[in-house]
Amino acid sequence: MQFVEANGAKIPAIGLGTWELRGRTCARLVEQALKLGYRHIDTAQVYENEREVGEGLRASGVRRDDVFVTTKIWTTHFAPNDLERSTRESLAKLHLSQVDLLLLHWPNPRVPLQETLGALAQVRKLGMARHIGVSNFTVALIDEAVAACPEPLVCDQVEYHPYLDQTKVKEACARHGMAVIAYSPVAMGRIKNDQTLARVGQVYGKTAAQVSLRWLVQQNVAAIPRTSRIERLSENINIFDFALSDDEMRLISRMGSAKGRLTDFGFAPKWD
Ligand SMILES: NC(=O)c1ccc[n+]([C@@H]2O[C@H](COP(=O)([O-])OP(=O)(O)OC[C@H]3O[C@@H](n4cnc5c(N)ncnc54)[C@H](OP(=O)(O)O)[C@@H]3O)[C@@H](O)[C@H]2O)c1
């Protein structure tokens, strides 16, 4: 396993995404992933599976200290008292005394960023999170958040795959010593049918999905692919035994555009 280092955090470069994994399936996938060598699990309050993620962690037998666990605070809990209370609730569901990374899930224009970040930093000071960060923040919001936060932010978790150009967010994160964590890193499954990536993969005996994940990791970006299929857990982590050439990296980077976003979360508050 490789790591992405950022403002004191050491983030395993591949993690398991758990959005939409529920109940026993979720617990079983988390357990199997950890048994196969995953050391990074991504959940969120809004996924309603923190309890099952905790069950999978315990069932795996992997030492707590060896796993990097992320959860995210939903936007309705951004007022300072709510943030602390809801973090305690997440920890109780996960059966953990601390998460490794606690993120603000989306920007919420209805609560002043300074207040929310103050509360997030306080939760870190209280020991409930080893590291803190943001998700779905634009460049302007990253700059604002870093300026307002009394503790270091270690990442922005954003949609990132070969169809979406994230150069600006990557540059902003690099400026602040923050990591980019790529969600939807196999473009919600669409990468599987990509002819260009499949052709690149043939040279190394790898699938298009593995090429996509390798392309991310080779940029020092962490990626959190989700799968509900045990057999794909191995596929998505077996990306550390080959390297893409500079030409291949450039070829894949040219596939992305600013309009390549796949996720449109209608429920997420808009920054207006
Ligand atoms: N911060 C945020 O706002 C945010 C937003 C979205 C997601 N996330 C996080 O990021 C994680 C990943 O993103 P995502 O779930 O949107 O998308 P993703 O990981 O890009 O794609 C998941 C989909 O791709 C399929 N898949 C996975 N591995 C594959 C492979 N090797 N070959 C072919 N198909 C494959 C899965 O199907 P099968 O189940 O059939 O394998 C699933 O339908 C989420 O689970 C969540 O933890 C965060």
PDB file of N, CA and C in Angstrom, residues 25-125:
ATOM      1  N   THR A  25     -24.491  -6.622   3.662  1.00  0.00           N
ATOM      2  CA  THR A  25     -23.593  -6.495   2.499  1.00  0.00           C
ATOM      3  C   THR A  25     -22.458  -5.551   2.851  1.00  0.00           C
ATOM      4  N   CYS A  26     -22.804  -4.446   3.469  1.00  0.00           N
ATOM      5  CA  CYS A  26     -21.789  -3.455   3.827  1.00  0.00           C
ATOM      6  C   CYS A  26     -20.778  -4.045   4.813  1.00  0.00           C
ATOM      7  N   ALA A  27     -21.277  -4.649   5.871  1.00  0.00           N
ATOM      8  CA  ALA A  27     -20.377  -5.206   6.891  1.00  0.00           C
ATOM      9  C   ALA A  27     -19.453  -6.258   6.274  1.00  0.00           C
ATOM     10  N   ARG A  28     -20.024  -7.104   5.395  1.00  0.00           N
ATOM     11  CA  ARG A  28     -19.249  -8.192   4.778  1.00  0.00           C
ATOM     12  C   ARG A  28     -18.180  -7.624   3.831  1.00  0.00           C
ATOM     13  N   LEU A  29     -18.557  -6.610   3.054  1.00  0.00           N
ATOM     14  CA  LEU A  29     -17.591  -6.004   2.123  1.00  0.00           C
ATOM     15  C   LEU A  29     -16.436  -5.342   2.873  1.00  0.00           C
ATOM     16  N   VAL A  30     -16.761  -4.637   3.943  1.00  0.00           N
ATOM     17  CA  VAL A  30     -15.711  -3.975   4.738  1.00  0.00           C
ATOM     18  C   VAL A  30     -14.778  -5.028   5.335  1.00  0.00           C
ATOM     19  N   GLU A  31     -15.373  -6.080   5.897  1.00  0.00           N
ATOM     20  CA  GLU A  31     -14.558  -7.156   6.492  1.00  0.00           C
ATOM     21  C   GLU A  31     -13.631  -7.767   5.433  1.00  0.00           C
ATOM     22  N   GLN A  32     -14.204  -8.122   4.277  1.00  0.00           N
ATOM     23  CA  GLN A  32     -13.404  -8.759   3.220  1.00  0.00           C
ATOM     24  C   GLN A  32     -12.327  -7.822   2.695  1.00  0.00           C
ATOM     25  N   ALA A  33     -12.692  -6.564   2.513  1.00  0.00           N
ATOM     26  CA  ALA A  33     -11.716  -5.596   2.001  1.00  0.00           C
ATOM     27  C   ALA A  33     -10.504  -5.538   2.932  1.00  0.00           C
ATOM     28  N   LEU A  34     -10.775  -5.477   4.231  1.00  0.00           N
ATOM     29  CA  LEU A  34      -9.663  -5.384   5.190  1.00  0.00           C
ATOM     30  C   LEU A  34      -8.841  -6.668   5.181  1.00  0.00           C
ATOM     31  N   LYS A  35      -9.523  -7.798   5.028  1.00  0.00           N
ATOM     32  CA  LYS A  35      -8.782  -9.071   4.969  1.00  0.00           C
ATOM     33  C   LYS A  35      -7.914  -9.135   3.718  1.00  0.00           C
ATOM     34  N   LEU A  36      -8.344  -8.446   2.646  1.00  0.00           N
ATOM     35  CA  LEU A  36      -7.573  -8.456   1.397  1.00  0.00           C
ATOM     36  C   LEU A  36      -6.452  -7.414   1.384  1.00  0.00           C
ATOM     37  N   GLY A  37      -6.387  -6.590   2.404  1.00  0.00           N
ATOM     38  CA  GLY A  37      -5.277  -5.631   2.468  1.00  0.00           C
ATOM     39  C   GLY A  37      -5.679  -4.168   2.402  1.00  0.00           C
ATOM     40  N   TYR A  38      -6.979  -3.881   2.206  1.00  0.00           N
ATOM     41  CA  TYR A  38      -7.413  -2.471   2.280  1.00  0.00           C
ATOM     42  C   TYR A  38      -7.130  -1.965   3.697  1.00  0.00           C
ATOM     43  N   ARG A  39      -6.737  -0.699   3.790  1.00  0.00           N
ATOM     44  CA  ARG A  39      -6.475  -0.109   5.104  1.00  0.00           C
ATOM     45  C   ARG A  39      -7.120   1.268   5.241  1.00  0.00           C
ATOM     46  N   HIS A  40      -8.157   1.504   4.408  1.00  0.00           N
ATOM     47  CA  HIS A  40      -8.794   2.819   4.382  1.00  0.00           C
ATOM     48  C   HIS A  40     -10.262   2.596   3.999  1.00  0.00           C
ATOM     49  N   ILE A  41     -11.151   3.047   4.856  1.00  0.00           N
ATOM     50  CA  ILE A  41     -12.592   2.862   4.627  1.00  0.00           C
ATOM     51  C   ILE A  41     -13.262   4.230   4.684  1.00  0.00           C
ATOM     52  N   ASP A  42     -14.112   4.503   3.689  1.00  0.00           N
ATOM     53  CA  ASP A  42     -14.775   5.808   3.595  1.00  0.00           C
ATOM     54  C   ASP A  42     -16.276   5.653   3.817  1.00  0.00           C
ATOM     55  N   THR A  43     -16.787   6.308   4.868  1.00  0.00           N
ATOM     56  CA  THR A  43     -18.232   6.309   5.086  1.00  0.00           C
ATOM     57  C   THR A  43     -18.692   7.751   5.305  1.00  0.00           C
ATOM     58  N   ALA A  44     -19.950   7.919   5.668  1.00  0.00           N
ATOM     59  CA  ALA A  44     -20.512   9.255   5.907  1.00  0.00           C
ATOM     60  C   ALA A  44     -21.801   9.082   6.689  1.00  0.00           C
ATOM     61  N   GLN A  45     -22.155  10.121   7.438  1.00  0.00           N
ATOM     62  CA  GLN A  45     -23.410  10.052   8.199  1.00  0.00           C
ATOM     63  C   GLN A  45     -24.590   9.766   7.276  1.00  0.00           C
ATOM     64  N   VAL A  46     -24.560  10.409   6.112  1.00  0.00           N
ATOM     65  CA  VAL A  46     -25.710  10.331   5.215  1.00  0.00           C
ATOM     66  C   VAL A  46     -25.803   8.976   4.484  1.00  0.00           C
ATOM     67  N   TYR A  47     -24.762   8.165   4.549  1.00  0.00           N
ATOM     68  CA  TYR A  47     -24.832   6.831   3.916  1.00  0.00           C
ATOM     69  C   TYR A  47     -25.620   5.841   4.778  1.00  0.00           C
ATOM     70  N   GLU A  48     -25.845   6.226   6.042  1.00  0.00           N
ATOM     71  CA  GLU A  48     -26.608   5.382   6.978  1.00  0.00           C
ATOM     72  C   GLU A  48     -26.033   3.973   7.085  1.00  0.00           C
ATOM     73  N   ASN A  49     -24.709   3.893   7.126  1.00  0.00           N
ATOM     74  CA  ASN A  49     -24.081   2.565   7.273  1.00  0.00           C
ATOM     75  C   ASN A  49     -22.889   2.590   8.236  1.00  0.00           C
ATOM     76  N   GLU A  50     -22.788   3.648   9.054  1.00  0.00           N
ATOM     77  CA  GLU A  50     -21.629   3.718   9.959  1.00  0.00           C
ATOM     78  C   GLU A  50     -21.607   2.510  10.909  1.00  0.00           C
ATOM     79  N   ARG A  51     -22.800   2.095  11.352  1.00  0.00           N
ATOM     80  CA  ARG A  51     -22.873   0.948  12.270  1.00  0.00           C
ATOM     81  C   ARG A  51     -22.286  -0.306  11.607  1.00  0.00           C
ATOM     82  N   GLU A  52     -22.673  -0.527  10.346  1.00  0.00           N
ATOM     83  CA  GLU A  52     -22.216  -1.727   9.628  1.00  0.00           C
ATOM     84  C   GLU A  52     -20.736  -1.621   9.278  1.00  0.00           C
ATOM     85  N   VAL A  53     -20.269  -0.416   8.988  1.00  0.00           N
ATOM     86  CA  VAL A  53     -18.829  -0.239   8.748  1.00  0.00           C
ATOM     87  C   VAL A  53     -18.067  -0.640  10.012  1.00  0.00           C
ATOM     88  N   GLY A  54     -18.560  -0.217  11.162  1.00  0.00           N
ATOM     89  CA  GLY A  54     -17.923  -0.586  12.437  1.00  0.00           C
ATOM     90  C   GLY A  54     -17.937  -2.097  12.646  1.00  0.00           C
ATOM     91  N   GLU A  55     -19.055  -2.736  12.292  1.00  0.00           N
ATOM     92  CA  GLU A  55     -19.146  -4.200  12.436  1.00  0.00           C
ATOM     93  C   GLU A  55     -18.093  -4.888  11.565  1.00  0.00           C
ATOM     94  N   GLY A  56     -17.971  -4.424  10.330  1.00  0.00           N
ATOM     95  CA  GLY A  56     -16.998  -5.002   9.407  1.00  0.00           C
ATOM     96  C   GLY A  56     -15.576  -4.830   9.913  1.00  0.00           C
ATOM     97  N   LEU A  57     -15.309  -3.665  10.473  1.00  0.00           N
ATOM     98  CA  LEU A  57     -13.978  -3.391  11.047  1.00  0.00           C
ATOM     99  C   LEU A  57     -13.644  -4.407  12.130  1.00  0.00           C
ATOM    100  N   ARG A  58     -14.599  -4.597  13.029  1.00  0.00           N
ATOM    101  CA  ARG A  58     -14.336  -5.510  14.147  1.00  0.00           C
ATOM    102  C   ARG A  58     -14.222  -6.954  13.666  1.00  0.00           C
ATOM    103  N   ALA A  59     -15.083  -7.336  12.709  1.00  0.00           N
ATOM    104  CA  ALA A  59     -15.076  -8.731  12.223  1.00  0.00           C
ATOM    105  C   ALA A  59     -13.785  -9.060  11.478  1.00  0.00           C
ATOM    106  N   SER A  60     -13.129  -8.053  10.922  1.00  0.00           N
ATOM    107  CA  SER A  60     -11.928  -8.309  10.099  1.00  0.00           C
ATOM    108  C   SER A  60     -10.742  -8.788  10.924  1.00  0.00           C
ATOM    109  N   GLY A  61     -10.734  -8.423  12.201  1.00  0.00           N
ATOM    110  CA  GLY A  61      -9.598  -8.781  13.047  1.00  0.00           C
ATOM    111  C   GLY A  61      -8.378  -7.899  12.819  1.00  0.00           C
ATOM    112  N   VAL A  62      -8.481  -6.939  11.904  1.00  0.00           N
ATOM    113  CA  VAL A  62      -7.348  -6.031  11.675  1.00  0.00           C
ATOM    114  C   VAL A  62      -7.297  -5.031  12.830  1.00  0.00           C
ATOM    115  N   ARG A  63      -6.081  -4.757  13.290  1.00  0.00           N
ATOM    116  CA  ARG A  63      -5.938  -3.835  14.433  1.00  0.00           C
ATOM    117  C   ARG A  63      -6.487  -2.461  14.093  1.00  0.00           C
ATOM    118  N   ARG A  64      -7.192  -1.883  15.036  1.00  0.00           N
ATOM    119  CA  ARG A  64      -7.785  -0.561  14.819  1.00  0.00           C
ATOM    120  C   ARG A  64      -6.758   0.449  14.315  1.00  0.00           C
ATOM    121  N   ASP A  65      -5.561   0.420  14.904  1.00  0.00           N
ATOM    122  CA  ASP A  65      -4.561   1.430  14.549  1.00  0.00           C
ATOM    123  C   ASP A  65      -4.057   1.290  13.116  1.00  0.00           C
ATOM    124  N   ASP A  66      -4.322   0.139  12.511  1.00  0.00           N
ATOM    125  CA  ASP A  66      -3.831  -0.087  11.144  1.00  0.00           C
ATOM    126  C   ASP A  66      -4.829   0.344  10.073  1.00  0.00           C
ATOM    127  N   VAL A  67      -5.998   0.829  10.497  1.00  0.00           N
ATOM    128  CA  VAL A  67      -7.031   1.199   9.512  1.00  0.00           C
ATOM    129  C   VAL A  67      -7.312   2.701   9.587  1.00  0.00           C
ATOM    130  N   PHE A  68      -7.441   3.294   8.412  1.00  0.00           N
ATOM    131  CA  PHE A  68      -7.728   4.729   8.303  1.00  0.00           C
ATOM    132  C   PHE A  68      -9.224   4.868   8.002  1.00  0.00           C
ATOM    133  N   VAL A  69      -9.969   5.360   8.993  1.00  0.00           N
ATOM    134  CA  VAL A  69     -11.433   5.441   8.858  1.00  0.00           C
ATOM    135  C   VAL A  69     -11.858   6.901   8.693  1.00  0.00           C
ATOM    136  N   THR A  70     -12.610   7.126   7.632  1.00  0.00           N
ATOM    137  CA  THR A  70     -13.135   8.481   7.369  1.00  0.00           C
ATOM    138  C   THR A  70     -14.648   8.482   7.514  1.00  0.00           C
ATOM    139  N   THR A  71     -15.184   9.503   8.175  1.00  0.00           N
ATOM    140  CA  THR A  71     -16.623   9.763   8.051  1.00  0.00           C
ATOM    141  C   THR A  71     -16.829  11.243   7.748  1.00  0.00           C
ATOM    142  N   LYS A  72     -18.068  11.566   7.359  1.00  0.00           N
ATOM    143  CA  LYS A  72     -18.357  12.945   6.924  1.00  0.00           C
ATOM    144  C   LYS A  72     -19.611  13.453   7.621  1.00  0.00           C
ATOM    145  N   ILE A  73     -19.529  14.709   8.008  1.00  0.00           N
ATOM    146  CA  ILE A  73     -20.659  15.323   8.713  1.00  0.00           C
ATOM    147  C   ILE A  73     -21.616  15.914   7.701  1.00  0.00           C
ATOM    148  N   TRP A  74     -22.876  15.575   7.841  1.00  0.00           N
ATOM    149  CA  TRP A  74     -23.859  16.100   6.884  1.00  0.00           C
ATOM    150  C   TRP A  74     -24.158  17.583   7.162  1.00  0.00           C
ATOM    151  N   THR A  75     -24.599  18.271   6.136  1.00  0.00           N
ATOM    152  CA  THR A  75     -24.706  19.735   6.164  1.00  0.00           C
ATOM    153  C   THR A  75     -25.714  20.265   7.177  1.00  0.00           C
ATOM    154  N   THR A  76     -26.655  19.422   7.601  1.00  0.00           N
ATOM    155  CA  THR A  76     -27.648  19.889   8.576  1.00  0.00           C
ATOM    156  C   THR A  76     -27.070  19.923   9.999  1.00  0.00           C
ATOM    157  N   HIS A  77     -25.819  19.447  10.137  1.00  0.00           N
ATOM    158  CA  HIS A  77     -25.191  19.432  11.471  1.00  0.00           C
ATOM    159  C   HIS A  77     -24.011  20.396  11.538  1.00  0.00           C
ATOM    160  N   PHE A  78     -24.061  21.466  10.774  1.00  0.00           N
ATOM    161  CA  PHE A  78     -22.897  22.355  10.706  1.00  0.00           C
ATOM    162  C   PHE A  78     -22.886  23.457  11.764  1.00  0.00           C
ATOM    163  N   ALA A  79     -23.986  23.661  12.451  1.00  0.00           N
ATOM    164  CA  ALA A  79     -23.949  24.620  13.571  1.00  0.00           C
ATOM    165  C   ALA A  79     -23.055  23.986  14.644  1.00  0.00           C
ATOM    166  N   PRO A  80     -22.213  24.804  15.337  1.00  0.00           N
ATOM    167  CA  PRO A  80     -21.193  24.241  16.218  1.00  0.00           C
ATOM    168  C   PRO A  80     -21.659  23.158  17.191  1.00  0.00           C
ATOM    169  N   ASN A  81     -22.759  23.366  17.910  1.00  0.00           N
ATOM    170  CA  ASN A  81     -23.185  22.337  18.873  1.00  0.00           C
ATOM    171  C   ASN A  81     -23.620  21.060  18.166  1.00  0.00           C
ATOM    172  N   ASP A  82     -24.295  21.250  17.028  1.00  0.00           N
ATOM    173  CA  ASP A  82     -24.762  20.089  16.260  1.00  0.00           C
ATOM    174  C   ASP A  82     -23.585  19.278  15.744  1.00  0.00           C
ATOM    175  N   LEU A  83     -22.542  19.987  15.325  1.00  0.00           N
ATOM    176  CA  LEU A  83     -21.388  19.289  14.747  1.00  0.00           C
ATOM    177  C   LEU A  83     -20.756  18.358  15.783  1.00  0.00           C
ATOM    178  N   GLU A  84     -20.573  18.886  16.985  1.00  0.00           N
ATOM    179  CA  GLU A  84     -19.945  18.057  18.016  1.00  0.00           C
ATOM    180  C   GLU A  84     -20.861  16.883  18.397  1.00  0.00           C
ATOM    181  N   ARG A  85     -22.158  17.192  18.561  1.00  0.00           N
ATOM    182  CA  ARG A  85     -23.103  16.129  18.941  1.00  0.00           C
ATOM    183  C   ARG A  85     -23.165  15.045  17.868  1.00  0.00           C
ATOM    184  N   SER A  86     -23.226  15.460  16.607  1.00  0.00           N
ATOM    185  CA  SER A  86     -23.371  14.447  15.554  1.00  0.00           C
ATOM    186  C   SER A  86     -22.082  13.649  15.366  1.00  0.00           C
ATOM    187  N   THR A  87     -20.939  14.267  15.672  1.00  0.00           N
ATOM    188  CA  THR A  87     -19.691  13.498  15.622  1.00  0.00           C
ATOM    189  C   THR A  87     -19.714  12.413  16.690  1.00  0.00           C
ATOM    190  N   ARG A  88     -20.188  12.787  17.892  1.00  0.00           N
ATOM    191  CA  ARG A  88     -20.296  11.770  18.965  1.00  0.00           C
ATOM    192  C   ARG A  88     -21.214  10.634  18.522  1.00  0.00           C
ATOM    193  N   GLU A  89     -22.317  10.980  17.839  1.00  0.00           N
ATOM    194  CA  GLU A  89     -23.249   9.937  17.374  1.00  0.00           C
ATOM    195  C   GLU A  89     -22.565   9.005  16.360  1.00  0.00           C
ATOM    196  N   SER A  90     -21.782   9.610  15.450  1.00  0.00           N
ATOM    197  CA  SER A  90     -21.072   8.793  14.448  1.00  0.00           C
ATOM    198  C   SER A  90     -20.100   7.844  15.136  1.00  0.00           C
ATOM    199  N   LEU A  91     -19.362   8.371  16.116  1.00  0.00           N
ATOM    200  CA  LEU A  91     -18.380   7.525  16.820  1.00  0.00           C
ATOM    201  C   LEU A  91     -19.091   6.380  17.549  1.00  0.00           C
ATOM    202  N   ALA A  92     -20.261   6.684  18.129  1.00  0.00           N
ATOM    203  CA  ALA A  92     -21.002   5.632  18.837  1.00  0.00           C
ATOM    204  C   ALA A  92     -21.438   4.551  17.847  1.00  0.00           C
ATOM    205  N   LYS A  93     -21.912   4.961  16.664  1.00  0.00           N
ATOM    206  CA  LYS A  93     -22.346   3.972  15.664  1.00  0.00           C
ATOM    207  C   LYS A  93     -21.162   3.142  15.182  1.00  0.00           C
ATOM    208  N   LEU A  94     -20.043   3.797  14.962  1.00  0.00           N
ATOM    209  CA  LEU A  94     -18.850   3.082  14.477  1.00  0.00           C
ATOM    210  C   LEU A  94     -18.190   2.251  15.579  1.00  0.00           C
ATOM    211  N   HIS A  95     -18.573   2.522  16.841  1.00  0.00           N
ATOM    212  CA  HIS A  95     -17.915   1.903  17.999  1.00  0.00           C
ATOM    213  C   HIS A  95     -16.444   2.275  18.046  1.00  0.00           C
ATOM    214  N   LEU A  96     -16.150   3.516  17.774  1.00  0.00           N
ATOM    215  CA  LEU A  96     -14.760   3.986  17.799  1.00  0.00           C
ATOM    216  C   LEU A  96     -14.685   5.196  18.725  1.00  0.00           C
ATOM    217  N   SER A  97     -13.497   5.413  19.293  1.00  0.00           N
ATOM    218  CA  SER A  97     -13.337   6.608  20.118  1.00  0.00           C
ATOM    219  C   SER A  97     -12.837   7.776  19.267  1.00  0.00           C
ATOM    220  N   GLN A  98     -12.378   7.461  18.049  1.00  0.00           N
ATOM    221  CA  GLN A  98     -11.800   8.496  17.196  1.00  0.00           C
ATOM    222  C   GLN A  98     -11.865   8.022  15.739  1.00  0.00           C
ATOM    223  N   VAL A  99     -12.149   8.935  14.816  1.00  0.00           N
ATOM    224  CA  VAL A  99     -11.965   8.599  13.393  1.00  0.00           C
ATOM    225  C   VAL A  99     -10.627   9.183  12.950  1.00  0.00           C
ATOM    226  N   ASP A 100     -10.101   8.655  11.858  1.00  0.00           N
ATOM    227  CA  ASP A 100      -8.824   9.161  11.360  1.00  0.00           C
ATOM    228  C   ASP A 100      -9.017  10.454  10.574  1.00  0.00           C
ATOM    229  N   LEU A 101     -10.187  10.554   9.946  1.00  0.00           N
ATOM    230  CA  LEU A 101     -10.457  11.747   9.140  1.00  0.00           C
ATOM    231  C   LEU A 101     -11.934  12.089   9.228  1.00  0.00           C
ATOM    232  N   LEU A 102     -12.202  13.340   9.550  1.00  0.00           N
ATOM    233  CA  LEU A 102     -13.577  13.820   9.659  1.00  0.00           C
ATOM    234  C   LEU A 102     -13.746  14.972   8.658  1.00  0.00           C
ATOM    235  N   LEU A 103     -14.724  14.817   7.759  1.00  0.00           N
ATOM    236  CA  LEU A 103     -14.886  15.807   6.682  1.00  0.00           C
ATOM    237  C   LEU A 103     -16.218  16.538   6.784  1.00  0.00           C
ATOM    238  N   LEU A 104     -16.223  17.787   6.321  1.00  0.00           N
ATOM    239  CA  LEU A 104     -17.488  18.478   6.060  1.00  0.00           C
ATOM    240  C   LEU A 104     -17.943  17.962   4.698  1.00  0.00           C
ATOM    241  N   HIS A 105     -19.120  17.354   4.618  1.00  0.00           N
ATOM    242  CA  HIS A 105     -19.492  16.603   3.407  1.00  0.00           C
ATOM    243  C   HIS A 105     -19.699  17.491   2.175  1.00  0.00           C
ATOM    244  N   TRP A 106     -20.348  18.607   2.378  1.00  0.00           N
ATOM    245  CA  TRP A 106     -20.573  19.595   1.300  1.00  0.00           C
ATOM    246  C   TRP A 106     -20.522  20.979   1.919  1.00  0.00           C
ATOM    247  N   PRO A 107     -20.196  21.987   1.138  1.00  0.00           N
ATOM    248  CA  PRO A 107     -20.314  23.342   1.674  1.00  0.00           C
ATOM    249  C   PRO A 107     -21.777  23.648   2.003  1.00  0.00           C
ATOM    250  N   ASN A 108     -21.996  24.413   3.044  1.00  0.00           N
ATOM    251  CA  ASN A 108     -23.363  24.808   3.394  1.00  0.00           C
ATOM    252  C   ASN A 108     -23.400  26.317   3.606  1.00  0.00           C
ATOM    253  N   PRO A 109     -23.927  27.029   2.616  1.00  0.00           N
ATOM    254  CA  PRO A 109     -23.918  28.499   2.685  1.00  0.00           C
ATOM    255  C   PRO A 109     -24.780  29.058   3.803  1.00  0.00           C
ATOM    256  N   ARG A 110     -25.613  28.225   4.416  1.00  0.00           N
ATOM    257  CA  ARG A 110     -26.528  28.738   5.447  1.00  0.00           C
ATOM    258  C   ARG A 110     -25.881  28.859   6.820  1.00  0.00           C
ATOM    259  N   VAL A 111     -24.691  28.265   6.973  1.00  0.00           N
ATOM    260  CA  VAL A 111     -23.983  28.408   8.249  1.00  0.00           C
ATOM    261  C   VAL A 111     -22.616  29.022   7.952  1.00  0.00           C
ATOM    262  N   PRO A 112     -22.233  30.103   8.656  1.00  0.00           N
ATOM    263  CA  PRO A 112     -20.937  30.725   8.358  1.00  0.00           C
ATOM    264  C   PRO A 112     -19.801  29.704   8.455  1.00  0.00           C
ATOM    265  N   LEU A 113     -18.964  29.695   7.403  1.00  0.00           N
ATOM    266  CA  LEU A 113     -17.888  28.705   7.313  1.00  0.00           C
ATOM    267  C   LEU A 113     -16.980  28.758   8.542  1.00  0.00           C
ATOM    268  N   GLN A 114     -16.721  29.984   9.017  1.00  0.00           N
ATOM    269  CA  GLN A 114     -15.825  30.152  10.165  1.00  0.00           C
ATOM    270  C   GLN A 114     -16.341  29.405  11.396  1.00  0.00           C
ATOM    271  N   GLU A 115     -17.661  29.484  11.608  1.00  0.00           N
ATOM    272  CA  GLU A 115     -18.246  28.796  12.779  1.00  0.00           C
ATOM    273  C   GLU A 115     -18.092  27.285  12.650  1.00  0.00           C
ATOM    274  N   THR A 116     -18.394  26.789  11.441  1.00  0.00           N
ATOM    275  CA  THR A 116     -18.327  25.335  11.232  1.00  0.00           C
ATOM    276  C   THR A 116     -16.899  24.837  11.364  1.00  0.00           C
ATOM    277  N   LEU A 117     -15.973  25.587  10.794  1.00  0.00           N
ATOM    278  CA  LEU A 117     -14.574  25.157  10.858  1.00  0.00           C
ATOM    279  C   LEU A 117     -14.031  25.252  12.277  1.00  0.00           C
ATOM    280  N   GLY A 118     -14.484  26.245  13.019  1.00  0.00           N
ATOM    281  CA  GLY A 118     -14.087  26.354  14.422  1.00  0.00           C
ATOM    282  C   GLY A 118     -14.543  25.119  15.184  1.00  0.00           C
ATOM    283  N   ALA A 119     -15.773  24.692  14.902  1.00  0.00           N
ATOM    284  CA  ALA A 119     -16.316  23.511  15.591  1.00  0.00           C
ATOM    285  C   ALA A 119     -15.586  22.241  15.146  1.00  0.00           C
ATOM    286  N   LEU A 120     -15.256  22.173  13.861  1.00  0.00           N
ATOM    287  CA  LEU A 120     -14.532  20.998  13.347  1.00  0.00           C
ATOM    288  C   LEU A 120     -13.150  20.915  14.016  1.00  0.00           C
ATOM    289  N   ALA A 121     -12.491  22.058  14.121  1.00  0.00           N
ATOM    290  CA  ALA A 121     -11.170  22.090  14.769  1.00  0.00           C
ATOM    291  C   ALA A 121     -11.285  21.703  16.238  1.00  0.00           C
ATOM    292  N   GLN A 122     -12.353  22.136  16.873  1.00  0.00           N
ATOM    293  CA  GLN A 122     -12.564  21.819  18.291  1.00  0.00           C
ATOM    294  C   GLN A 122     -12.745  20.317  18.497  1.00  0.00           C
ATOM    295  N   VAL A 123     -13.492  19.703  17.598  1.00  0.00           N
ATOM    296  CA  VAL A 123     -13.714  18.260  17.666  1.00  0.00           C
ATOM    297  C   VAL A 123     -12.368  17.530  17.532  1.00  0.00           C
ATOM    298  N   ARG A 124     -11.509  18.066  16.688  1.00  0.00           N
ATOM    299  CA  ARG A 124     -10.163  17.464  16.567  1.00  0.00           C
ATOM    300  C   ARG A 124      -9.388  17.636  17.877  1.00  0.00           C
ATOM    301  N   LYS A 125      -9.461  18.855  18.424  1.00  0.00           N
ATOM    302  CA  LYS A 125      -8.729  19.109  19.689  1.00  0.00           C
ATOM    303  C   LYS A 125      -9.214  18.185  20.799  1.00  0.00           C
TER     304      LYS A 125
END
